[in-house]
PDB file of C-alpha atoms in Angstrom:
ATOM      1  CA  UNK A   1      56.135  53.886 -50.068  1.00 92.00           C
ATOM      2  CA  UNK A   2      57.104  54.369 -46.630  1.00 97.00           C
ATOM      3  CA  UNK A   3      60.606  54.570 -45.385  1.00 97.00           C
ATOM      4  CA  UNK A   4      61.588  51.573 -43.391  1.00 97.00           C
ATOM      5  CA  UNK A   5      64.540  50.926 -41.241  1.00 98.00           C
ATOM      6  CA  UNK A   6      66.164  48.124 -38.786  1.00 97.00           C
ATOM      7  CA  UNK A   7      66.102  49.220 -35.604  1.00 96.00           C
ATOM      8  CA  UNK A   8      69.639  49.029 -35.271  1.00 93.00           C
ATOM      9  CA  UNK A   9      70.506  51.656 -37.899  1.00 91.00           C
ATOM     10  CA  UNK A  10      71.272  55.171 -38.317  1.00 90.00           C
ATOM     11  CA  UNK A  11      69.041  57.096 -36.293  1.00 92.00           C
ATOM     12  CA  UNK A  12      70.002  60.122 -38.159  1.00 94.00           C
ATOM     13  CA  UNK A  13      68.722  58.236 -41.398  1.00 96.00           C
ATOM     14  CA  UNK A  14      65.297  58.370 -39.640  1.00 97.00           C
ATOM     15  CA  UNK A  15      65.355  61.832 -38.979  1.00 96.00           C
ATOM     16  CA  UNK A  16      66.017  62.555 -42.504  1.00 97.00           C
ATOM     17  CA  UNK A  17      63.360  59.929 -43.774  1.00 98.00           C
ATOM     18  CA  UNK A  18      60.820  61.238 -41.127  1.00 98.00           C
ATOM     19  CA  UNK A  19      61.078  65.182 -41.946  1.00 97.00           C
ATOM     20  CA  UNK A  20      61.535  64.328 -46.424  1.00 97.00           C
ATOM     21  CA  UNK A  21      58.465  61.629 -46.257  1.00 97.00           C
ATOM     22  CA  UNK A  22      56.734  62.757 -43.390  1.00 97.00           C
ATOM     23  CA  UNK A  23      56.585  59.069 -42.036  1.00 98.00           C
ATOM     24  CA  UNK A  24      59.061  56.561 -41.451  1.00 98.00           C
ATOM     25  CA  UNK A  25      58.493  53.043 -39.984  1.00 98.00           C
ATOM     26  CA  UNK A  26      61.410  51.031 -37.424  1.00 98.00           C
ATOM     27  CA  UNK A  27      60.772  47.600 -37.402  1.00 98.00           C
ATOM     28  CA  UNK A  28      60.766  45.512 -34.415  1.00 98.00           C
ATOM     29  CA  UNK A  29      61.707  48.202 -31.894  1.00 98.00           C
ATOM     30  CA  UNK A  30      59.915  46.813 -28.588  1.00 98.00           C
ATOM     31  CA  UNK A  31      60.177  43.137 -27.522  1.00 97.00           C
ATOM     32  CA  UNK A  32      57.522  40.842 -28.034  1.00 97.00           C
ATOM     33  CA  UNK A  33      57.129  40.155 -24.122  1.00 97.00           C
ATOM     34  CA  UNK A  34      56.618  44.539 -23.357  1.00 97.00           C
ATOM     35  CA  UNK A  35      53.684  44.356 -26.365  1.00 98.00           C
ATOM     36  CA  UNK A  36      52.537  41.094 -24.810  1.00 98.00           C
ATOM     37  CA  UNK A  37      52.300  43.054 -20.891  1.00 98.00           C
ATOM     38  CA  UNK A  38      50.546  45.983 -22.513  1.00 98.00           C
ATOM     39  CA  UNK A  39      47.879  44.109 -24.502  1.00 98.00           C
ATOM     40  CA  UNK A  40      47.172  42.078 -21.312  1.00 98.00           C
ATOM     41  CA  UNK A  41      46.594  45.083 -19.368  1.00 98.00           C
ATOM     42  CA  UNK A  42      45.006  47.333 -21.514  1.00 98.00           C
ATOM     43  CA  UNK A  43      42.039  44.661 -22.019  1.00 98.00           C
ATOM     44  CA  UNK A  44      40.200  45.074 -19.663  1.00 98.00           C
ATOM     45  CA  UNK A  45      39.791  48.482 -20.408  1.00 98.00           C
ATOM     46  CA  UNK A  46      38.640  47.793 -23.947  1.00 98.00           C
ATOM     47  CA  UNK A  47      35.803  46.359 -22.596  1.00 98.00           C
ATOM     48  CA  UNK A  48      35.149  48.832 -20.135  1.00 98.00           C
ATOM     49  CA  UNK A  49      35.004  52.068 -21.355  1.00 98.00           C
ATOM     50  CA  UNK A  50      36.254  51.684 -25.179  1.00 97.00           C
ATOM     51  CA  UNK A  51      32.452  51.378 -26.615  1.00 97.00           C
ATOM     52  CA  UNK A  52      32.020  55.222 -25.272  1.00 97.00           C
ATOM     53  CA  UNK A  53      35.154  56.541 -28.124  1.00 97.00           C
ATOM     54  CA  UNK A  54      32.535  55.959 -30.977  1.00 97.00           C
ATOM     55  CA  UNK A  55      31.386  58.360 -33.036  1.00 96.00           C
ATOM     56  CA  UNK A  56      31.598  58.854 -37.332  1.00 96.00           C
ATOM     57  CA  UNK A  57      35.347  60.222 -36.730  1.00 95.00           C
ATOM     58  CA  UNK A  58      36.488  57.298 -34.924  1.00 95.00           C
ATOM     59  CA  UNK A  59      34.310  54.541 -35.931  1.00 96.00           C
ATOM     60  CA  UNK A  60      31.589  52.351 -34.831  1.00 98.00           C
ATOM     61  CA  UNK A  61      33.563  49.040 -34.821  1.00 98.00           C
ATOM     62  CA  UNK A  62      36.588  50.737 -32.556  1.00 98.00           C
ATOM     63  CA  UNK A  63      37.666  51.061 -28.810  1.00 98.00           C
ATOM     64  CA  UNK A  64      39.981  53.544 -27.370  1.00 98.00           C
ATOM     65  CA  UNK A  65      41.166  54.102 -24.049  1.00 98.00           C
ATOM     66  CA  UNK A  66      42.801  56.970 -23.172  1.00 98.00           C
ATOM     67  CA  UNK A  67      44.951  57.995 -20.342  1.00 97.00           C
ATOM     68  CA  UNK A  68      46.860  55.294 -20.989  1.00 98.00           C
ATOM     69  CA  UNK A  69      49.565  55.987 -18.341  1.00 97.00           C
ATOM     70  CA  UNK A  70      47.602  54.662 -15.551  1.00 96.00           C
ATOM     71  CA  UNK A  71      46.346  51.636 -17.268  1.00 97.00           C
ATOM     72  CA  UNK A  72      49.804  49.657 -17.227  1.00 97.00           C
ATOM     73  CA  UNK A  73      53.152  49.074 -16.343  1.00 95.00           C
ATOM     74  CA  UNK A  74      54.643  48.385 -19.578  1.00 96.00           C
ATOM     75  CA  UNK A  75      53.207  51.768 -21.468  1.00 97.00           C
ATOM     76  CA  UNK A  76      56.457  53.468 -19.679  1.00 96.00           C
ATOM     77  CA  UNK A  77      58.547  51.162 -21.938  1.00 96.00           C
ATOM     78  CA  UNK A  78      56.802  52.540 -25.268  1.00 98.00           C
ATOM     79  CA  UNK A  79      56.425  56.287 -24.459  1.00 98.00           C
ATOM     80  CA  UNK A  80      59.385  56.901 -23.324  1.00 98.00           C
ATOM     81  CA  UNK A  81      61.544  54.869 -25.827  1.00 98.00           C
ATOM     82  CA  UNK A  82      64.629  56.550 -26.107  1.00 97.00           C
ATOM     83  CA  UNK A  83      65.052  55.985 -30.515  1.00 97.00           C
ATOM     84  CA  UNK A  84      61.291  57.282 -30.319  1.00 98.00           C
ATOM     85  CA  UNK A  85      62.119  60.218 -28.497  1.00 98.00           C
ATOM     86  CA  UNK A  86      65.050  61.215 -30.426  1.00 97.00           C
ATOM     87  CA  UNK A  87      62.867  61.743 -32.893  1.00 98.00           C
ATOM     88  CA  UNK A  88      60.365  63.611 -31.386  1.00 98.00           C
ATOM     89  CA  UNK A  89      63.159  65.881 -30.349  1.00 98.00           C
ATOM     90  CA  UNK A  90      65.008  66.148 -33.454  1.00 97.00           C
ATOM     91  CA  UNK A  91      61.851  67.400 -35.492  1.00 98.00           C
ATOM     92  CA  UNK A  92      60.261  69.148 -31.992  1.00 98.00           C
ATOM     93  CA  UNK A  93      63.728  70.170 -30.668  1.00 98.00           C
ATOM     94  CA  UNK A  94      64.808  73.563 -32.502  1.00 98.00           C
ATOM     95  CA  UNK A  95      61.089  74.878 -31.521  1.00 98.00           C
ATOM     96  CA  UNK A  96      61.180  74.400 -27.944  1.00 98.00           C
ATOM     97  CA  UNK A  97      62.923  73.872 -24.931  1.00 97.00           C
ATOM     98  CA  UNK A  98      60.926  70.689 -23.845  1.00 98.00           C
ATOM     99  CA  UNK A  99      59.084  68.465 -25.709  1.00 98.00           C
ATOM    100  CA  UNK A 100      55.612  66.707 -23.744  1.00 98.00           C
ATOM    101  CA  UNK A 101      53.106  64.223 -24.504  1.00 98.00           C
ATOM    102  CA  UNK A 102      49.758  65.484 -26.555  1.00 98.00           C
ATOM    103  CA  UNK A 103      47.953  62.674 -26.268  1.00 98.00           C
ATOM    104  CA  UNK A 104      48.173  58.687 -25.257  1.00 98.00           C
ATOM    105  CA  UNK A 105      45.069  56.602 -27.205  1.00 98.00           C
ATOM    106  CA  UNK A 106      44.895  52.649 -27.402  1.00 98.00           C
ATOM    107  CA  UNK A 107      43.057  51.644 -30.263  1.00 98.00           C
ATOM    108  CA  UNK A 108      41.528  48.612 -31.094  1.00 98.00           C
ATOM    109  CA  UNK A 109      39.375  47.997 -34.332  1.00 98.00           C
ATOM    110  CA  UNK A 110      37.327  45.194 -34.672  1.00 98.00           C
ATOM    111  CA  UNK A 111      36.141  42.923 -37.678  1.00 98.00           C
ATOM    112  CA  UNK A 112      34.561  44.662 -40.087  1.00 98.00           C
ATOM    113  CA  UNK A 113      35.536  48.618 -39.344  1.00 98.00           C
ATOM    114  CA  UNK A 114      35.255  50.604 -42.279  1.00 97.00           C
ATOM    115  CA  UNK A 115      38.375  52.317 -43.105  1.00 96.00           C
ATOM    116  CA  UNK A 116      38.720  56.318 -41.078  1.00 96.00           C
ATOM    117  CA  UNK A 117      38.906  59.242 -43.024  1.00 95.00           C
ATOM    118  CA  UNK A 118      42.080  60.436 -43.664  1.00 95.00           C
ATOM    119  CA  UNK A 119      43.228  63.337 -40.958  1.00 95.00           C
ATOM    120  CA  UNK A 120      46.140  65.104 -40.122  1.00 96.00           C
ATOM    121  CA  UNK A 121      46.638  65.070 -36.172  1.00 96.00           C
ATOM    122  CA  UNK A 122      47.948  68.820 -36.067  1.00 96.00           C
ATOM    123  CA  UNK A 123      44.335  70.374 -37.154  1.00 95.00           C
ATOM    124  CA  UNK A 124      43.876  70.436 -33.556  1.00 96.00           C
ATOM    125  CA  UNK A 125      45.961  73.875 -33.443  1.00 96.00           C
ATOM    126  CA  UNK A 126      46.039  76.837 -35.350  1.00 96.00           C
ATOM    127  CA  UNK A 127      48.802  75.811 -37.822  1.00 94.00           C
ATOM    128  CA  UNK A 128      48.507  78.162 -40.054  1.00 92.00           C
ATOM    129  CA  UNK A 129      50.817  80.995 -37.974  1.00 95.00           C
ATOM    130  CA  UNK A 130      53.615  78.434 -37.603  1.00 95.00           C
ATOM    131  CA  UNK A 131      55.742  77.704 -40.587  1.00 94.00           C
ATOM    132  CA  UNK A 132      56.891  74.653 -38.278  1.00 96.00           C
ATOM    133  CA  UNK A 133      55.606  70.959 -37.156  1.00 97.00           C
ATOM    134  CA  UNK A 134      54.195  71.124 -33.981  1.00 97.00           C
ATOM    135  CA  UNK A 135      53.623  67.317 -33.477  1.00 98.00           C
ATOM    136  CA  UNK A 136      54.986  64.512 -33.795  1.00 98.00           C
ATOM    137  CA  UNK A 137      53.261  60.663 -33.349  1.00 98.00           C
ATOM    138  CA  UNK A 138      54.016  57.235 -32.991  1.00 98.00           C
ATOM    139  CA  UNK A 139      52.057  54.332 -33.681  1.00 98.00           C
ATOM    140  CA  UNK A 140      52.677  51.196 -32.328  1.00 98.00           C
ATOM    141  CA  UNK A 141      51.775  47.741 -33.843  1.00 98.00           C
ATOM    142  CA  UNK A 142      50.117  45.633 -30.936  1.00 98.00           C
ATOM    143  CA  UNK A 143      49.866  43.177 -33.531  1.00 98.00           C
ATOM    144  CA  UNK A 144      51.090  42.621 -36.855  1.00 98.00           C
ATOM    145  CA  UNK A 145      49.928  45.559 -39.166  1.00 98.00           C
ATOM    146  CA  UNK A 146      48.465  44.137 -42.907  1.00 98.00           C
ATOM    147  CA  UNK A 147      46.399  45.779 -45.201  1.00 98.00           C
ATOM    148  CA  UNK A 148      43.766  43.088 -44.310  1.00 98.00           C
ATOM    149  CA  UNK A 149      43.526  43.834 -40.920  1.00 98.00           C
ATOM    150  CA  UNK A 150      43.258  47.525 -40.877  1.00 98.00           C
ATOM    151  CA  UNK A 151      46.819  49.159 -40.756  1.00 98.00           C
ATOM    152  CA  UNK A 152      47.384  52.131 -40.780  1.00 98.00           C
ATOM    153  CA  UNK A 153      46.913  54.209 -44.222  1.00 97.00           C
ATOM    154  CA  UNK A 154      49.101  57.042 -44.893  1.00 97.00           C
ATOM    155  CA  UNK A 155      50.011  59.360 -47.166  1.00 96.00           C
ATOM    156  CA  UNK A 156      53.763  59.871 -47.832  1.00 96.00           C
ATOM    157  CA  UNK A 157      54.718  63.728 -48.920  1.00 94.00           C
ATOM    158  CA  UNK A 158      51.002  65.162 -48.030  1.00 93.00           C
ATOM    159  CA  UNK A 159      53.127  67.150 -45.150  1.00 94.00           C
ATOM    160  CA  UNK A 160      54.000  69.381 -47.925  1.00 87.00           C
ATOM    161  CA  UNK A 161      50.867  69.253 -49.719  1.00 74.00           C
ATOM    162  CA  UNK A 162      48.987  71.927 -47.002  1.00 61.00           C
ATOM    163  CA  UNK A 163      45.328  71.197 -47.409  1.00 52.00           C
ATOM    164  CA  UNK A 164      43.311  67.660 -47.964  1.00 56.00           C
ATOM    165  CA  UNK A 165      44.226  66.841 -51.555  1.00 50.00           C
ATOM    166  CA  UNK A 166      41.318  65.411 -52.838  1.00 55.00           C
ATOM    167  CA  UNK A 167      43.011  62.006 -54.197  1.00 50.00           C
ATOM    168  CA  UNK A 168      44.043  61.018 -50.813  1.00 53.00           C
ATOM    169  CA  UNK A 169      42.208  57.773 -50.864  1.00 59.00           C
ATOM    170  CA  UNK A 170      43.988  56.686 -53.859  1.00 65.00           C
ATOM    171  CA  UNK A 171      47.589  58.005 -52.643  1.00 84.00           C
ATOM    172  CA  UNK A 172      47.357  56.354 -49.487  1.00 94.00           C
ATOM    173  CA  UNK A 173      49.695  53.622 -48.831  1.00 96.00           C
ATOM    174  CA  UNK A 174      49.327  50.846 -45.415  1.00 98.00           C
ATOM    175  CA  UNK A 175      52.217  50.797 -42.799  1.00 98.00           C
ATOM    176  CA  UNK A 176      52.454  47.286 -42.980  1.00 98.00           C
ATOM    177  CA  UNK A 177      54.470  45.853 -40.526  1.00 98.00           C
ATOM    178  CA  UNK A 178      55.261  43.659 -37.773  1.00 98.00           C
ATOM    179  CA  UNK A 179      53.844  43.420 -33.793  1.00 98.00           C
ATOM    180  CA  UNK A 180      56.273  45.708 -31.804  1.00 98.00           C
ATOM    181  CA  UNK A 181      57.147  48.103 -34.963  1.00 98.00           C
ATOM    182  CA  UNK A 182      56.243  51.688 -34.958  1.00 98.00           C
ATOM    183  CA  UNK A 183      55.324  53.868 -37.178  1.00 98.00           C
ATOM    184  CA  UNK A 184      56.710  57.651 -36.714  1.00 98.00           C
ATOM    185  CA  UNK A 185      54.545  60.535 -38.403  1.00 98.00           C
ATOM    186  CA  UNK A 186      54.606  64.248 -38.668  1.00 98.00           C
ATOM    187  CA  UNK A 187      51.188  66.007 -37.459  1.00 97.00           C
ATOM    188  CA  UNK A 188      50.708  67.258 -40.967  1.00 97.00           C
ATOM    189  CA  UNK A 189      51.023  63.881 -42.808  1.00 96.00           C
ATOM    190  CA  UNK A 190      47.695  62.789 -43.691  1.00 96.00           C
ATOM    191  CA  UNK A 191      47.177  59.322 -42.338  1.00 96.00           C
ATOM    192  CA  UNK A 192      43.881  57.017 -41.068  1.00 97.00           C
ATOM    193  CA  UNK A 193      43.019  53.444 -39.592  1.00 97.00           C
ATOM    194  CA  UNK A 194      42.426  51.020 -42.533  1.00 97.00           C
ATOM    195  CA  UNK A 195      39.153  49.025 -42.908  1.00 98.00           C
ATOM    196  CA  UNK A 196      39.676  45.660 -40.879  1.00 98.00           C
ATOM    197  CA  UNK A 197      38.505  43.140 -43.325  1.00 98.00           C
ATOM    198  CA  UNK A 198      40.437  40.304 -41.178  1.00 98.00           C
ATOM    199  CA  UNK A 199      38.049  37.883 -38.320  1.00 98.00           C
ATOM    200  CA  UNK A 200      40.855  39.545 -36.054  1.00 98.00           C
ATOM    201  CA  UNK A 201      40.977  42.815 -34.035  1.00 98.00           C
ATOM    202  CA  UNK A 202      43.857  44.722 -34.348  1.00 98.00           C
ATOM    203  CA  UNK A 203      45.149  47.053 -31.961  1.00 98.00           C
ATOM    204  CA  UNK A 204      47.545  49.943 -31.743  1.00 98.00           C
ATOM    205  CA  UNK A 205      49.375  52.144 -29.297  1.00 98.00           C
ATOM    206  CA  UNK A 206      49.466  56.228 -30.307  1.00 98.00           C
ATOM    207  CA  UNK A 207      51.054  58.494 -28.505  1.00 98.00           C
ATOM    208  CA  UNK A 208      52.012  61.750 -29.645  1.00 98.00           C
ATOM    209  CA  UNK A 209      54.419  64.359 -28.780  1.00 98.00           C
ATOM    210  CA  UNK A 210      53.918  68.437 -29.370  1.00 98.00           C
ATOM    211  CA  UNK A 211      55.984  71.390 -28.645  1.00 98.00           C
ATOM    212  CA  UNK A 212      56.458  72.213 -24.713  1.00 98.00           C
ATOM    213  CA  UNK A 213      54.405  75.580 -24.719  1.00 98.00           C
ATOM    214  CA  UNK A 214      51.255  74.067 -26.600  1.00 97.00           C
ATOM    215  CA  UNK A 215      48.229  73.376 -24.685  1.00 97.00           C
ATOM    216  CA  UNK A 216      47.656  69.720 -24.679  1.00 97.00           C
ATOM    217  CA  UNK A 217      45.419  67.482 -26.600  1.00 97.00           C
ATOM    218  CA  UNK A 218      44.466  65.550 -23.800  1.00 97.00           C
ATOM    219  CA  UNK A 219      44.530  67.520 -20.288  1.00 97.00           C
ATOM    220  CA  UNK A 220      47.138  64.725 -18.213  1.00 97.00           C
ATOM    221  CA  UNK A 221      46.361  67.231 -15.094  1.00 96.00           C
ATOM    222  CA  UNK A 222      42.877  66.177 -14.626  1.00 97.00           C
ATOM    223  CA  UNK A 223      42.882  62.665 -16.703  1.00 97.00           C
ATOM    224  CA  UNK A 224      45.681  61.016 -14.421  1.00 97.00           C
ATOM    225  CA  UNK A 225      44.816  60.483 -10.645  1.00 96.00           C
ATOM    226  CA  UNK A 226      47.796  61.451  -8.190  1.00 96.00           C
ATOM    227  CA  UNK A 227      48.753  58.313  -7.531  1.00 96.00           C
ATOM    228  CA  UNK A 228      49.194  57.020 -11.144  1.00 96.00           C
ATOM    229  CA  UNK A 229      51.642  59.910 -12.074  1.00 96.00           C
ATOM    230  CA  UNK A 230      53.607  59.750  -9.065  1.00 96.00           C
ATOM    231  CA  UNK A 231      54.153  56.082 -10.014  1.00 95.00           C
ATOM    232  CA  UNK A 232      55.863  56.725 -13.023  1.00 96.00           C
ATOM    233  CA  UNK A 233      59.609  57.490 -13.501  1.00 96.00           C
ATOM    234  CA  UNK A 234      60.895  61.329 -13.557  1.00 97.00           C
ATOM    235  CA  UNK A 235      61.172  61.657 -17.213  1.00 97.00           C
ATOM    236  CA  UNK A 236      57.753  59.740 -18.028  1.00 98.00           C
ATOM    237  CA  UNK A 237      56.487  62.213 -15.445  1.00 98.00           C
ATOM    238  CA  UNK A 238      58.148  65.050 -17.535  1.00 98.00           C
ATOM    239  CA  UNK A 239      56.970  63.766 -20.401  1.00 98.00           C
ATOM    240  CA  UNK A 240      53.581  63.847 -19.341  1.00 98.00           C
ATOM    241  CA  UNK A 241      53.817  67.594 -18.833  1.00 97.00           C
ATOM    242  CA  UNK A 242      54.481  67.479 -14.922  1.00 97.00           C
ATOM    243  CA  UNK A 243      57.997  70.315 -15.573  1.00 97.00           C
ATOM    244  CA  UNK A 244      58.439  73.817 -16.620  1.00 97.00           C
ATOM    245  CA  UNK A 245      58.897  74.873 -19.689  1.00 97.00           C
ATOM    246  CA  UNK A 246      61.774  77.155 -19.625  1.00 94.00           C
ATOM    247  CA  UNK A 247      62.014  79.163 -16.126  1.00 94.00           C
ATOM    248  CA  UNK A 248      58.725  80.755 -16.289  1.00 94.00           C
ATOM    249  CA  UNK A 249      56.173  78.923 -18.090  1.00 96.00           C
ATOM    250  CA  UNK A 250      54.200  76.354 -16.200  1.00 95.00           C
ATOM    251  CA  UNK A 251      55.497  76.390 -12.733  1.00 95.00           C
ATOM    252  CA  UNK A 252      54.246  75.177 -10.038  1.00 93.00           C
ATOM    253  CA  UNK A 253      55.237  74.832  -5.988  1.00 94.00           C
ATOM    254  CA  UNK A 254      56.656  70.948  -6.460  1.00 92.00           C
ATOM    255  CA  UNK A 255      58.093  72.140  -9.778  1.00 93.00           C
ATOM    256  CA  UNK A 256      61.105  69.273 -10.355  1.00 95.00           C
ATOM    257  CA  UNK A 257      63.932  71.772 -11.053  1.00 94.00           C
ATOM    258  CA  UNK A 258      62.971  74.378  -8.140  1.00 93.00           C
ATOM    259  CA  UNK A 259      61.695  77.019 -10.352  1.00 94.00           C
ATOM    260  CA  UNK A 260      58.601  78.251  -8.358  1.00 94.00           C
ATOM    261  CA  UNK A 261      60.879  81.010  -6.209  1.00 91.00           C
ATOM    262  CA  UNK A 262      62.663  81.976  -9.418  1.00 86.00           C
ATOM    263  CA  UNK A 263      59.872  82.629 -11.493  1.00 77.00           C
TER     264      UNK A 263
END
């Protein structure tokens, strides 16, 4: 089972639930009318460009969009959620002196998507010289999350478990819940989109966040035009990677805290 909390309770509960299960989910966390705005925008881009995402990993019956920054508005509201980011921080926090974004993916799978294997996000990076997490993501429900529909399957405790244990189909449990919850994972919690047996799509918001010295999943330099980051707020801009980390790693002439002379 999955840890679940209001979303006015003890963050510090979360923390605890997030780092002992290696997922927790807060219900109802972003109003219906931000979800709404988002869905609404992101649309469009569905049908543009989310056909090209698909491949065996991701599925033939799903559309991503990445770069999500520059796509709406609203995505500000969800990144850069303050209960969200104390998270991040308290599991990313002791590691580094900045957290950032890895990567920001709008999913959408369609009637009839077969169920994804089962992954852990952090295989992107050579874990196996950190004794630490190194990512942390959260998964928004765009809609209501049931096992009909596709939510997301995960695997409470595999964080611990190192490699892919090879019952993980059977283990896995769906984050079932509500349009505007989120679900909060570790990288190393095995997890993967559900089979959408529903006439419904059902779509999700993932963004994760990773230690301030890691390279990147997906390159926000080159993915986000000029004008799209300078349109976000300073700490979405942060976020997104656009600040130091520490005094000498990462500066640049328009660094935001003056650092290029003193590095």
């Amino acid at each position: 089972m999955i840890p679940r909390f209001a979303p006015d309770s003890d963050t510090t509960a979360w923390a605890e639930a997030l780092l002992g299960s290696g997922a927790v989910i807060i219900e109802a966390l972003a109003s219906t009318s931000s979800i709404n705005a988002f869905n609404a925008d992101l649309q469009p881009e569905y049908e543009r460009v989310g056909a090209k995402f698909q491949n065996d990993f991701n599925g033939y019956l799903t559309r991503r969009v990445g770069g999500v920054a520059e796509h709406s508005e609203s995505f500000q509201t969800l990144f850069a959620h303050p209960d969200v980011l104390s998270m991040a921080e308290a599991v990313l926090g002791p590691y580094c002196e900045v957290i950032q974004v890895g990567s920001t993916t709008a999913i959408e799978i369609l009637p009839g998507e077969n169920a994804q294997v089962l992954h852990a996000d952090d295989s992107i990076y050579p874990t196996q010289y950190f004794p630490f997490e190194m990512q942390v993501s959260a998964l928004w429900a765009l809609d209501d999350f049931t096992e009909e529909n596709g939510a997301t399957r995960v695997i409470p405790g595999s964080h611990r478990k190192g490699s892919h244990p090879g019952d993980a189909d059977r283990d896995s449990v769906p984050a079932e819940m509500l349009k505007g919850s989120v679900v909060l994972y570790l990288g190393s919690t095995l997890h993967g989109g559900g089979a959408n047996r529903s006439d419904k799509p059902r779509r999700a918001l993932v963004n994760t966040y990773t230690l301030g010295w890691l390279r990147q999943e997906e390159n926000q330099y080159l993915t986000l035009p000029a004008d799209a980051v300078a349109a976000q707020p300073d700490a979405v801009r942060r976020l997104l990677g656009f600040q130091a980390h520490g005094p000498h790693l990462g500066v640049w002439p328009e660094d935001p805290d003056g650092l290029w002379f003193d590095s």
